Amino acid sequence: MNKTLLAGLILTFLIIAASLLGRFAAPHDLSEHLGVDYSVDENGEGTLTVPPSPPTADYPFGTDKYGYDLMAKMLAGSKYTIIGAIAVAFGRLFIGGIIGLLLGYYGSDKPSRMGRLPIWNVLSGFPVFVIVWMIMIGITMNPAASPLLMTVILVVVLTLVGLPSVASVIKEKTMIIREKQFVLSAKSIGAGQWTIVRTHVFPHLKESFAVMFVQEIVLTLALFGQMAIFNIFVGGTKMFFDPAEYNSRTNEWSGLIGQARDQLFYYQWLLFIPLAAYILFILGFHLISVGLEKQYRQRFSKVSHL
Amino acid sequence: MSKVAQFTLIVPGILMFVLVFAMFPAVLQAGQADGALQLHFANGFTSLREYVQGLWNGHSFHYLSGKTELSFWEQIGRSFTVTLSYMAVGGFVGMTAGVLLGVRTAVARKPWLKRTLELTSVLPDFVIVILLQFLIVYIASETGLVVFKVASPSTDDPAIALPLLSTIIIPANYMIRNVALHMNQTLTEDYISFAKARGLGKTYIIFYHALPNVLPYVKADLHKFLGILFGNLFIFEYLYNLNGVGMMLFSNAFAFNGYQYGFVVNGILTLLVLYALMYALLRTVIFGWEKVIVR
């Protein structure tokens, strides 16, 4: 195991463990909040505490303007970020992988007339988050559905928009493998087509699947963030009117970033602590994907005979 | 199918796609009681019919911004200019710098350089924008010196340097990695070692032997490059508060009377016009290079 992979695994493991187990060690939870308080000490000097409180010993990540502990919010939201991103990546690879394997095995290697139209090039350049925005914007503001249901809807939508790219990559890789001699020999001893795909083609793609899985997690996290910039949060958006204010219902990390987008000048911790956690999380998965690629290159590359 | 037939099919095809695509928010709605998803196809077709009818009497080119009714033609000009100018500079400089730095990276053989580039490319565009903005705020709070404007306070006083910087670096990063990859492959070819054996200089080989064989990849990847440029456009217009087409589309798609189908269709068509213009511009740039480099 190389250093990059190890670093990535440790970082990701630490973040996931901290966010799933952290609520047992966290000083506050979402049921309590910091109120306005004025206390006078023995010297007669008064201290006024008003939320939002900057990071202090009592509130390590500070509080938001309603007095809720940011750490408690992030712990509550982390499961949506982590499980959501992994679910999207898994869905894309599972469904897209099957489609790609079948298309690659049965499909013809010459692109059809439809496939050569330049319109597909233009569409592949179409930003994904605009498509997701169009689908989600009508249903995400103050929805009647539960946060869990809204998360599931977003996960399904993100999975569907990601399918074509995953399927086409797997298709191309499958096409290369189906020309190999072992596939021909399996065919000649009478192996069924599904058996060939399952036991001869798929094992050769396991490494690609592993790397793509991690990369899809990174892409999904990026999409979560982009949607959050446009006030579409995982689990739905709570919108207040007069003045318009958007809040994440689940406290999912990218949602915390999105709703604190205006805190660039004041109360900066509200923006930067979730942003730092989010960047670290992406970084962890990125290191894993680079490390895996390096690992596989070392394992499968041919060595010099001299 | 001949080229002409293909071309004549593409325009209605794209139009159909836009018309259907813009229906999404009208068709897909959440139930009031339980939040279950409901499909109202009738709504979609009603808005399409109203749009087509409105084309004749000009009603499709009016939209509501909040409660104010505005004319699409009067408003779009300024947004279009704003977006086009940022994109043209971003695309042109991004591609030029991307190709040149890509060549540099391919020749440099510094693994840390490649790793840093990969790392910045994995960060989503909005993170880079927020980090750049924070850097400015940090410098300002430490030294009292405001280097650049963090966002546009008003349309008459737009932020220029920071938006341009982010329109350049994000597509340029993609270009650098792409060019460096193909450049590395090209430099292993036999004709390169032949040119080297003939005693030609390094710069000469790179620009007259290797780069001409990398440019076709750049050309083929142009749609992807433009996709990144356009995806980036929405984010940076929104974060820098620039009054461009993307911002106009996002902020007015829903107005006082609900979803504005006609306005969204017009907006997306404007973006497609922008796309065509940018594509033509970048193809011209590549054509120019080919004239200079390939003898």
XYZ file of C-alpha atoms in Angstrom:
601
model
C 0.000 0.000 0.000
C 1.515 3.309 -1.021
C 1.658 6.462 1.032
C -0.958 8.376 -0.976
C -3.530 5.625 -0.613
C -2.770 5.222 3.080
C -3.057 8.958 3.726
C -6.356 9.098 1.858
C -7.783 6.101 3.682
C -6.757 7.423 7.081
C -8.151 10.898 6.370
C -11.454 9.570 5.059
C -11.763 7.036 7.852
C -11.098 9.710 10.490
C -13.706 12.065 9.044
C -16.342 9.362 8.713
C -15.638 7.967 12.189
C -15.637 11.430 13.747
C -18.906 12.382 12.131
C -20.730 9.145 12.866
C -19.463 8.667 16.432
C -18.877 12.330 17.295
C -22.348 12.894 18.700
C -21.458 10.765 21.722
C -18.552 13.097 22.553
C -19.952 16.411 21.355
C -20.493 19.063 24.047
C -23.878 20.185 22.727
C -26.630 18.831 20.565
C -29.305 20.445 18.453
C -31.873 20.510 21.256
C -30.042 23.231 23.201
C -29.092 26.671 22.078
C -27.110 29.606 23.327
C -29.394 32.386 24.439
C -28.689 36.049 25.038
C -27.035 36.274 28.416
C -25.609 39.055 30.596
C -23.491 38.119 33.548
C -21.591 40.249 36.048
C -18.450 38.805 37.646
C -17.067 39.669 41.096
C -15.182 42.729 39.802
C -18.419 44.187 38.612
C -17.608 43.836 34.941
C -20.415 42.623 32.806
C -20.111 40.255 29.886
C -22.775 40.036 27.255
C -23.044 36.852 25.231
C -25.119 37.079 22.093
C -25.257 34.453 19.410
C -23.581 33.968 16.986
C -20.709 33.081 19.268
C -17.269 32.715 17.681
C -15.387 29.475 18.339
C -14.693 29.251 22.072
C -13.713 26.487 24.469
C -17.375 25.758 25.132
C -18.399 25.945 21.485
C -15.355 24.683 19.530
C -16.876 25.533 16.143
C -18.916 28.519 17.344
C -22.665 28.905 16.994
C -24.965 30.167 14.270
C -27.032 33.294 14.703
C -29.866 31.384 16.350
C -27.438 30.054 18.955
C -27.206 26.468 17.731
C -23.811 24.792 18.027
C -22.165 24.521 14.618
C -20.445 21.293 15.613
C -23.771 19.717 16.541
C -25.210 20.894 13.217
C -22.323 19.423 11.263
C -22.559 16.128 13.122
C -26.272 15.976 12.411
C -25.733 16.754 8.734
C -22.701 14.575 8.118
C -24.692 11.404 7.572
C -26.548 13.030 4.694
C -23.297 14.189 3.080
C -21.483 10.886 3.509
C -24.267 8.396 2.854
C -25.774 10.578 0.112
C -22.533 10.877 -1.828
C -21.717 7.191 -1.465
C -25.256 6.199 -2.464
C -25.101 8.309 -5.646
C -21.690 6.905 -6.585
C -22.843 3.346 -5.902
C -26.053 3.799 -7.887
C -24.223 5.305 -10.844
C -21.647 2.506 -10.937
C -24.106 -0.329 -10.305
C -26.695 0.658 -12.917
C -24.282 2.419 -15.278
C -21.846 -0.486 -14.941
C -24.445 -3.076 -15.949
C -25.621 -0.927 -18.874
C -22.031 -0.317 -19.952
C -21.055 -4.009 -19.717
C -24.045 -5.063 -21.794
C -23.622 -2.288 -24.354
C -19.914 -2.989 -24.612
C -20.379 -6.722 -24.976
C -23.271 -6.712 -27.428
C -22.899 -3.302 -29.043
C -21.115 -2.612 -32.297
C -17.830 -0.784 -32.144
C -18.659 1.609 -34.969
C -20.682 4.540 -33.738
C -24.082 4.684 -35.377
C -25.253 7.605 -37.452
C -27.060 9.003 -34.450
C -23.919 8.683 -32.332
C -21.834 10.732 -34.720
C -24.103 13.779 -34.695
C -22.292 16.736 -33.163
C -25.320 17.421 -30.976
C -24.075 14.764 -28.510
C -20.803 16.641 -28.139
C -22.683 19.813 -27.298
C -24.945 17.985 -24.855
C -22.013 16.314 -23.112
C -20.625 19.777 -22.469
C -23.931 20.866 -20.936
C -23.343 21.570 -17.226
C -24.987 18.839 -15.149
C -26.014 21.077 -12.315
C -28.229 23.144 -14.638
C -30.189 19.978 -15.429
C -30.450 19.104 -11.742
C -31.424 22.698 -10.953
C -34.250 22.580 -13.484
C -35.597 19.361 -12.002
C -35.197 20.230 -8.334
C -36.010 23.936 -8.145
C -39.771 23.395 -8.381
C -39.937 20.940 -5.512
C -37.132 21.847 -3.140
C -38.424 25.044 -1.503
C -40.359 24.370 1.721
C -41.399 20.874 0.648
C -44.096 18.925 2.413
C -42.026 15.759 2.016
C -39.718 14.613 4.801
C -35.990 15.471 4.614
C -35.232 11.791 4.046
C -37.603 11.558 1.089
C -36.178 14.773 -0.413
C -32.658 13.336 -0.014
C -33.736 10.144 -1.769
C -35.245 12.175 -4.626
C -32.041 14.176 -5.058
C -29.935 10.997 -4.900
C -32.078 9.392 -7.622
C -31.871 12.499 -9.824
C -28.081 12.782 -9.404
C -27.710 9.061 -10.136
C -29.732 9.353 -13.331
C -27.838 12.363 -14.704
C -24.524 10.610 -14.035
C -25.448 7.314 -15.699
C -24.555 8.148 -19.346
C -20.945 9.091 -18.630
C -20.298 6.036 -16.421
C -21.992 3.702 -18.906
C -20.005 5.037 -21.853
C -16.659 4.692 -20.046
C -17.447 1.097 -18.990
C -18.695 0.376 -22.508
C -15.403 1.452 -24.057
C -13.352 -0.581 -21.601
C -15.564 -3.646 -22.146
C -15.119 -3.351 -25.907
C -11.358 -3.611 -25.510
C -11.596 -6.675 -23.266
C -14.102 -8.576 -25.414
C -11.487 -8.750 -28.191
C -9.044 -10.620 -25.927
C -8.203 -14.242 -26.576
C -9.517 -15.595 -23.297
C -12.971 -14.340 -24.217
C -12.720 -16.116 -27.548
C -11.573 -19.332 -25.883
C -14.377 -19.116 -23.320
C -16.817 -18.713 -26.195
C -15.344 -21.680 -28.040
C -15.762 -24.029 -25.104
C -19.390 -23.014 -24.974
C -19.618 -20.513 -22.136
C -22.864 -18.561 -22.052
C -22.733 -14.850 -22.767
C -23.786 -13.822 -19.293
C -21.098 -16.115 -17.839
C -18.466 -14.488 -20.012
C -19.511 -11.006 -18.927
C -19.638 -12.052 -15.284
C -16.538 -14.210 -14.932
C -14.227 -12.994 -17.704
C -14.981 -9.367 -18.459
C -16.035 -7.985 -15.092
C -13.002 -9.229 -13.092
C -10.776 -7.287 -15.461
C -12.740 -4.142 -14.777
C -12.771 -4.439 -10.988
C -9.921 -1.952 -10.622
C -11.592 0.537 -12.951
C -14.783 0.199 -10.964
C -12.946 0.863 -7.704
C -11.229 3.983 -9.033
C -14.386 5.273 -10.705
C -16.410 4.699 -7.545
C -14.123 7.003 -5.571
C -14.043 9.567 -8.383
C -17.835 9.557 -8.618
C -18.013 10.295 -4.877
C -15.826 13.358 -5.449
C -17.980 14.451 -8.402
C -21.153 13.989 -6.374
C -19.774 16.050 -3.507
C -18.897 18.797 -5.994
C -22.455 18.681 -7.367
C -23.924 18.843 -3.847
C -21.875 21.985 -3.315
C -22.848 23.587 -6.621
C -26.522 22.918 -5.938
C -26.113 24.405 -2.467
C -24.729 27.622 -3.953
C -28.079 27.929 -5.726
C -29.997 27.206 -2.503
C -30.936 23.637 -3.392
C -29.897 21.705 -0.336
C -29.771 17.971 0.237
C -32.972 17.161 2.077
C -34.805 20.289 1.005
C -34.577 24.014 1.609
C -36.392 25.891 4.320
C -37.111 29.308 2.880
C -38.091 32.296 4.969
C -39.604 35.393 3.383
C -39.001 39.056 4.212
C -36.016 38.990 4.155
C -35.505 35.961 1.964
C -33.350 33.485 3.812
C -32.530 29.915 2.909
C -31.750 27.232 5.446
C -30.801 23.615 5.016
C -33.329 21.318 6.668
C -30.784 18.574 7.275
C -27.660 20.670 8.091
C -25.877 18.731 5.380
C -22.325 20.118 4.928
C -22.676 21.666 1.501
C -25.995 23.073 2.683
C -24.203 24.745 5.604
C -21.725 26.228 3.107
C -24.507 27.402 0.821
C -26.544 29.070 3.538
C -23.461 30.803 5.000
C -22.345 32.048 1.581
C -22.808 35.680 2.593
C -20.702 35.386 5.755
C -17.508 36.310 3.958
C -16.938 39.442 6.037
C -18.635 38.754 9.373
C -19.063 35.517 11.311
C -16.611 33.881 8.937
C -16.441 30.659 10.922
C -19.985 29.840 9.776
C -18.649 29.591 6.219
C -15.134 28.327 6.732
C -15.513 25.500 9.194
C -18.026 23.610 7.012
C -15.990 24.534 3.927
C -12.803 23.175 5.502
C -14.540 19.936 6.459
C -15.944 19.639 2.945
C -12.548 20.272 1.308
C -10.893 17.721 3.612
C -13.529 15.169 2.742
C -13.016 15.709 -1.011
C -9.262 15.639 -0.497
C -9.496 12.293 1.311
C -11.361 10.672 -1.558
C -9.081 12.300 -4.109
C -6.026 10.853 -2.369
C -7.680 7.437 -2.317
C -8.363 7.559 -6.053
C -4.802 8.706 -6.885
C -3.401 6.087 -4.514
C -5.505 3.308 -6.023
C -4.403 4.254 -9.538
C -0.785 4.210 -8.448
C -1.276 0.867 -6.691
C -2.797 -0.744 -9.772
C -0.127 0.695 -12.027
C 2.534 -0.868 -9.853
C 0.735 -4.190 -9.742
C -0.084 -4.551 -13.424
C 2.595 -2.645 -15.277
C 5.134 -4.727 -17.147
C 8.697 -4.707 -15.894
C 11.859 -4.501 -17.903
C 13.487 -7.810 -18.757
C 17.003 -6.520 -18.403
C -27.398 11.532 -44.611
C -25.504 14.408 -46.099
C -23.834 17.141 -44.095
C -26.500 19.664 -45.109
C -29.311 17.372 -44.016
C -27.553 16.763 -40.706
C -27.158 20.449 -40.136
C -30.775 21.222 -40.966
C -31.844 18.508 -38.510
C -29.665 19.811 -35.699
C -31.277 23.220 -35.339
C -34.843 21.934 -34.864
C -33.417 19.143 -32.719
C -31.770 21.586 -30.356
C -34.908 23.762 -30.338
C -37.041 20.750 -29.417
C -34.601 19.812 -26.668
C -34.688 23.304 -25.167
C -38.473 23.521 -25.359
C -38.938 20.161 -23.643
C -36.115 20.697 -21.154
C -37.519 24.016 -19.957
C -40.830 22.276 -19.163
C -39.367 20.395 -16.183
C -40.312 22.808 -13.392
C -43.807 23.233 -14.877
C -44.394 19.492 -15.187
C -42.739 18.165 -12.051
C -44.437 19.377 -8.910
C -44.681 18.254 -5.336
C -48.120 17.497 -3.929
C -49.353 20.053 -1.397
C -50.428 17.514 1.204
C -47.838 14.769 1.357
C -45.025 16.023 -0.857
C -45.307 13.131 -3.272
C -44.019 13.921 -6.736
C -46.667 14.604 -9.311
C -46.351 14.984 -13.055
C -48.586 17.587 -14.648
C -47.975 17.106 -18.343
C -50.903 19.366 -19.165
C -49.057 22.293 -17.499
C -46.033 21.714 -19.694
C -48.004 21.682 -22.908
C -50.074 24.680 -21.850
C -46.908 26.717 -21.297
C -45.515 25.533 -24.628
C -48.727 26.570 -26.406
C -48.751 29.945 -24.685
C -45.133 30.470 -25.662
C -45.748 29.697 -29.342
C -48.829 31.919 -29.392
C -46.907 34.639 -27.616
C -44.245 34.581 -30.312
C -46.667 36.270 -32.739
C -48.053 38.967 -30.466
C -44.722 39.526 -28.699
C -46.015 38.380 -25.340
C -43.294 35.717 -25.027
C -40.681 38.428 -24.872
C -42.056 40.039 -21.747
C -41.256 38.682 -18.354
C -41.731 39.547 -14.723
C -38.844 40.440 -12.503
C -40.484 40.166 -9.115
C -43.685 42.083 -9.905
C -42.254 44.400 -12.580
C -42.915 43.547 -16.188
C -39.830 43.957 -18.382
C -39.095 43.496 -22.039
C -36.719 40.665 -22.771
C -35.099 42.445 -25.713
C -34.342 45.575 -23.699
C -32.745 43.668 -20.822
C -30.876 40.944 -22.644
C -28.443 43.234 -24.471
C -26.544 44.327 -21.400
C -26.453 40.881 -19.813
C -25.310 39.400 -23.084
C -22.449 41.907 -23.375
C -21.361 41.295 -19.789
C -21.315 37.522 -20.201
C -19.751 37.572 -23.644
C -16.923 39.889 -22.613
C -16.002 37.838 -19.536
C -16.265 34.592 -21.473
C -14.339 35.797 -24.495
C -11.432 36.980 -22.364
C -11.644 33.931 -20.099
C -11.869 31.486 -22.970
C -9.158 33.099 -25.050
C -6.635 33.672 -22.266
C -7.565 30.395 -20.581
C -6.935 28.422 -23.726
C -3.747 30.219 -24.736
C -2.280 30.024 -21.251
C -3.536 26.469 -20.915
C -1.797 25.276 -24.069
C 1.463 27.087 -23.346
C 1.611 26.045 -19.715
C 0.545 22.549 -20.707
C 3.566 22.329 -22.980
C 5.707 23.668 -20.173
C 4.320 21.113 -17.710
C 4.883 18.252 -20.122
C 8.525 19.196 -20.587
C 9.201 20.111 -16.955
C 9.217 16.525 -15.540
C 8.334 17.799 -12.098
C 5.914 15.384 -10.462
C 4.886 17.824 -7.746
C 3.690 20.287 -10.407
C 1.387 17.673 -11.878
C 0.130 16.674 -8.448
C -0.688 20.276 -7.496
C -2.562 20.771 -10.752
C -4.568 17.604 -10.157
C -5.364 18.708 -6.653
C -6.676 22.110 -7.739
C -8.695 20.497 -10.487
C -10.453 18.230 -8.030
C -11.714 21.171 -5.976
C -15.110 22.326 -7.261
C -15.179 25.742 -8.960
C -17.223 27.417 -6.245
C -14.639 26.414 -3.633
C -11.918 28.115 -5.663
C -14.079 31.240 -6.008
C -14.841 31.366 -2.268
C -11.176 30.779 -1.397
C -10.097 33.594 -3.746
C -12.672 35.909 -2.189
C -11.528 34.947 1.269
C -7.917 35.625 0.324
C -8.883 39.189 -0.635
C -10.849 39.653 2.597
C -7.955 38.244 4.601
C -5.406 40.560 2.941
C -7.755 43.479 3.476
C -8.290 42.716 7.143
C -4.570 42.197 7.775
C -3.158 45.136 5.825
C -6.162 47.334 5.189
C -5.490 47.121 1.473
C -8.390 45.984 -0.708
C -6.612 44.410 -3.669
C -9.635 43.580 -5.806
C -13.368 43.894 -5.428
C -14.783 40.697 -3.918
C -18.106 41.059 -5.778
C -19.995 43.682 -7.763
C -21.806 46.110 -5.496
C -23.873 47.362 -8.456
C -24.043 46.979 -12.211
C -22.295 50.317 -12.784
C -19.400 49.275 -10.612
C -18.593 45.696 -11.604
C -15.872 43.552 -10.083
C -13.427 42.796 -12.865
C -10.145 41.261 -11.765
C -11.402 38.425 -9.580
C -14.129 37.183 -11.960
C -11.661 37.265 -14.848
C -9.097 35.396 -12.783
C -11.566 32.638 -11.987
C -12.894 32.402 -15.565
C -9.302 31.941 -16.649
C -7.829 29.558 -14.106
C -10.558 26.934 -13.968
C -10.745 26.160 -17.732
C -6.993 26.761 -18.076
C -6.330 24.098 -15.463
C -8.294 21.583 -17.515
C -6.449 22.643 -20.664
C -3.029 22.348 -19.011
C -3.636 18.791 -17.829
C -5.114 17.780 -21.147
C -2.335 19.289 -23.264
C 0.369 17.935 -20.949
C -1.088 14.439 -21.249
C -1.171 14.456 -25.057
C 2.151 16.240 -25.242
C 3.786 13.514 -23.167
C 2.374 10.880 -25.493
C 3.442 12.761 -28.603
C 6.989 13.234 -27.317
C 7.445 9.437 -27.269
C 6.820 9.165 -31.032
C 9.546 8.151 -33.456
C 9.487 11.359 -35.480
C 10.481 13.285 -32.360
C 13.605 11.194 -31.849
C 14.309 11.521 -35.573
C 14.060 15.293 -35.341
C 16.298 15.200 -32.291
C 18.812 13.040 -34.165
C 18.917 15.604 -36.927
C 20.099 18.104 -34.353
C 17.039 20.339 -34.156
C 16.628 22.478 -31.053
C 14.265 21.562 -28.243
C 11.981 24.587 -28.678
C 11.821 24.033 -32.412
C 10.844 20.375 -32.005
C 8.195 21.213 -29.430
C 6.524 23.938 -31.422
C 6.931 22.639 -34.970
C 6.850 18.865 -34.533
C 4.987 18.047 -31.349
C 2.450 20.850 -30.904
C 0.866 20.502 -34.376
C 0.029 16.928 -33.446
C -1.428 17.967 -30.106
C -3.703 20.686 -31.537
C -6.200 18.168 -33.031
C -6.845 16.850 -29.516
C -7.392 20.389 -28.310
C -9.842 20.900 -31.160
C -11.688 17.677 -30.354
C -11.913 18.627 -26.705
C -13.269 22.074 -27.403
C -16.842 21.144 -26.462
C -15.654 19.798 -23.129
C -13.619 22.972 -22.584
C -16.647 25.102 -23.395
C -18.755 22.957 -21.080
C -16.402 23.749 -18.227
C -16.361 27.421 -19.197
C -20.174 27.565 -19.259
C -20.684 25.527 -16.106
C -18.232 27.843 -14.429
C -20.115 30.866 -15.799
C -23.253 30.245 -13.726
C -21.245 29.800 -10.550
C -19.064 32.855 -10.919
C -21.811 35.198 -12.105
C -23.804 34.165 -9.084
C -20.969 34.413 -6.571
C -19.527 37.652 -7.941
C -22.959 39.182 -8.438
C -22.376 39.935 -12.111
C -25.426 40.862 -14.117
C -24.922 38.359 -16.915
C -27.185 35.959 -18.761
C -26.771 33.125 -16.256
C -27.623 35.367 -13.315
C -30.607 36.810 -15.169
C -31.866 33.307 -15.946
C -31.515 31.993 -12.417
C -32.886 34.971 -10.570
C -35.934 35.502 -12.793
C -36.938 31.932 -13.629
C -39.426 32.111 -10.788
C -41.250 35.395 -10.401
C -44.357 36.611 -8.638
C -46.676 34.549 -10.835
C -44.597 31.371 -10.590
C -42.427 29.661 -13.171
C -41.814 31.693 -16.358
C -41.521 29.126 -19.134
C -41.129 31.609 -21.988
C -38.404 33.513 -20.222
C -36.395 30.376 -19.463
C -36.647 29.225 -23.091
C -35.442 32.637 -24.287
C -32.613 32.585 -21.753
C -31.397 29.121 -22.736
C -31.538 30.043 -26.428
C -29.422 33.112 -25.632
C -26.912 30.840 -23.917
C -26.827 28.643 -27.018
C -26.095 31.699 -29.167
C -23.272 32.535 -26.748
C -22.033 28.965 -27.023
C -21.956 29.183 -30.822
C -20.116 32.517 -30.683
C -17.541 31.201 -28.236
C -17.078 28.034 -30.265
C -16.468 30.082 -33.399
C -14.019 32.329 -31.544
C -11.967 29.486 -30.115
C -11.940 27.620 -33.438
C -10.598 30.809 -35.042
C -7.869 31.002 -32.411
C -6.816 27.405 -33.066
C -6.969 28.053 -36.807
C -4.658 31.008 -36.304
C -2.156 28.893 -34.386
C -2.227 26.236 -37.040
C -1.371 28.877 -39.629
C 1.530 30.139 -37.536
C 2.901 26.851 -36.228
C 2.195 24.339 -38.973
C 4.067 25.449 -42.019
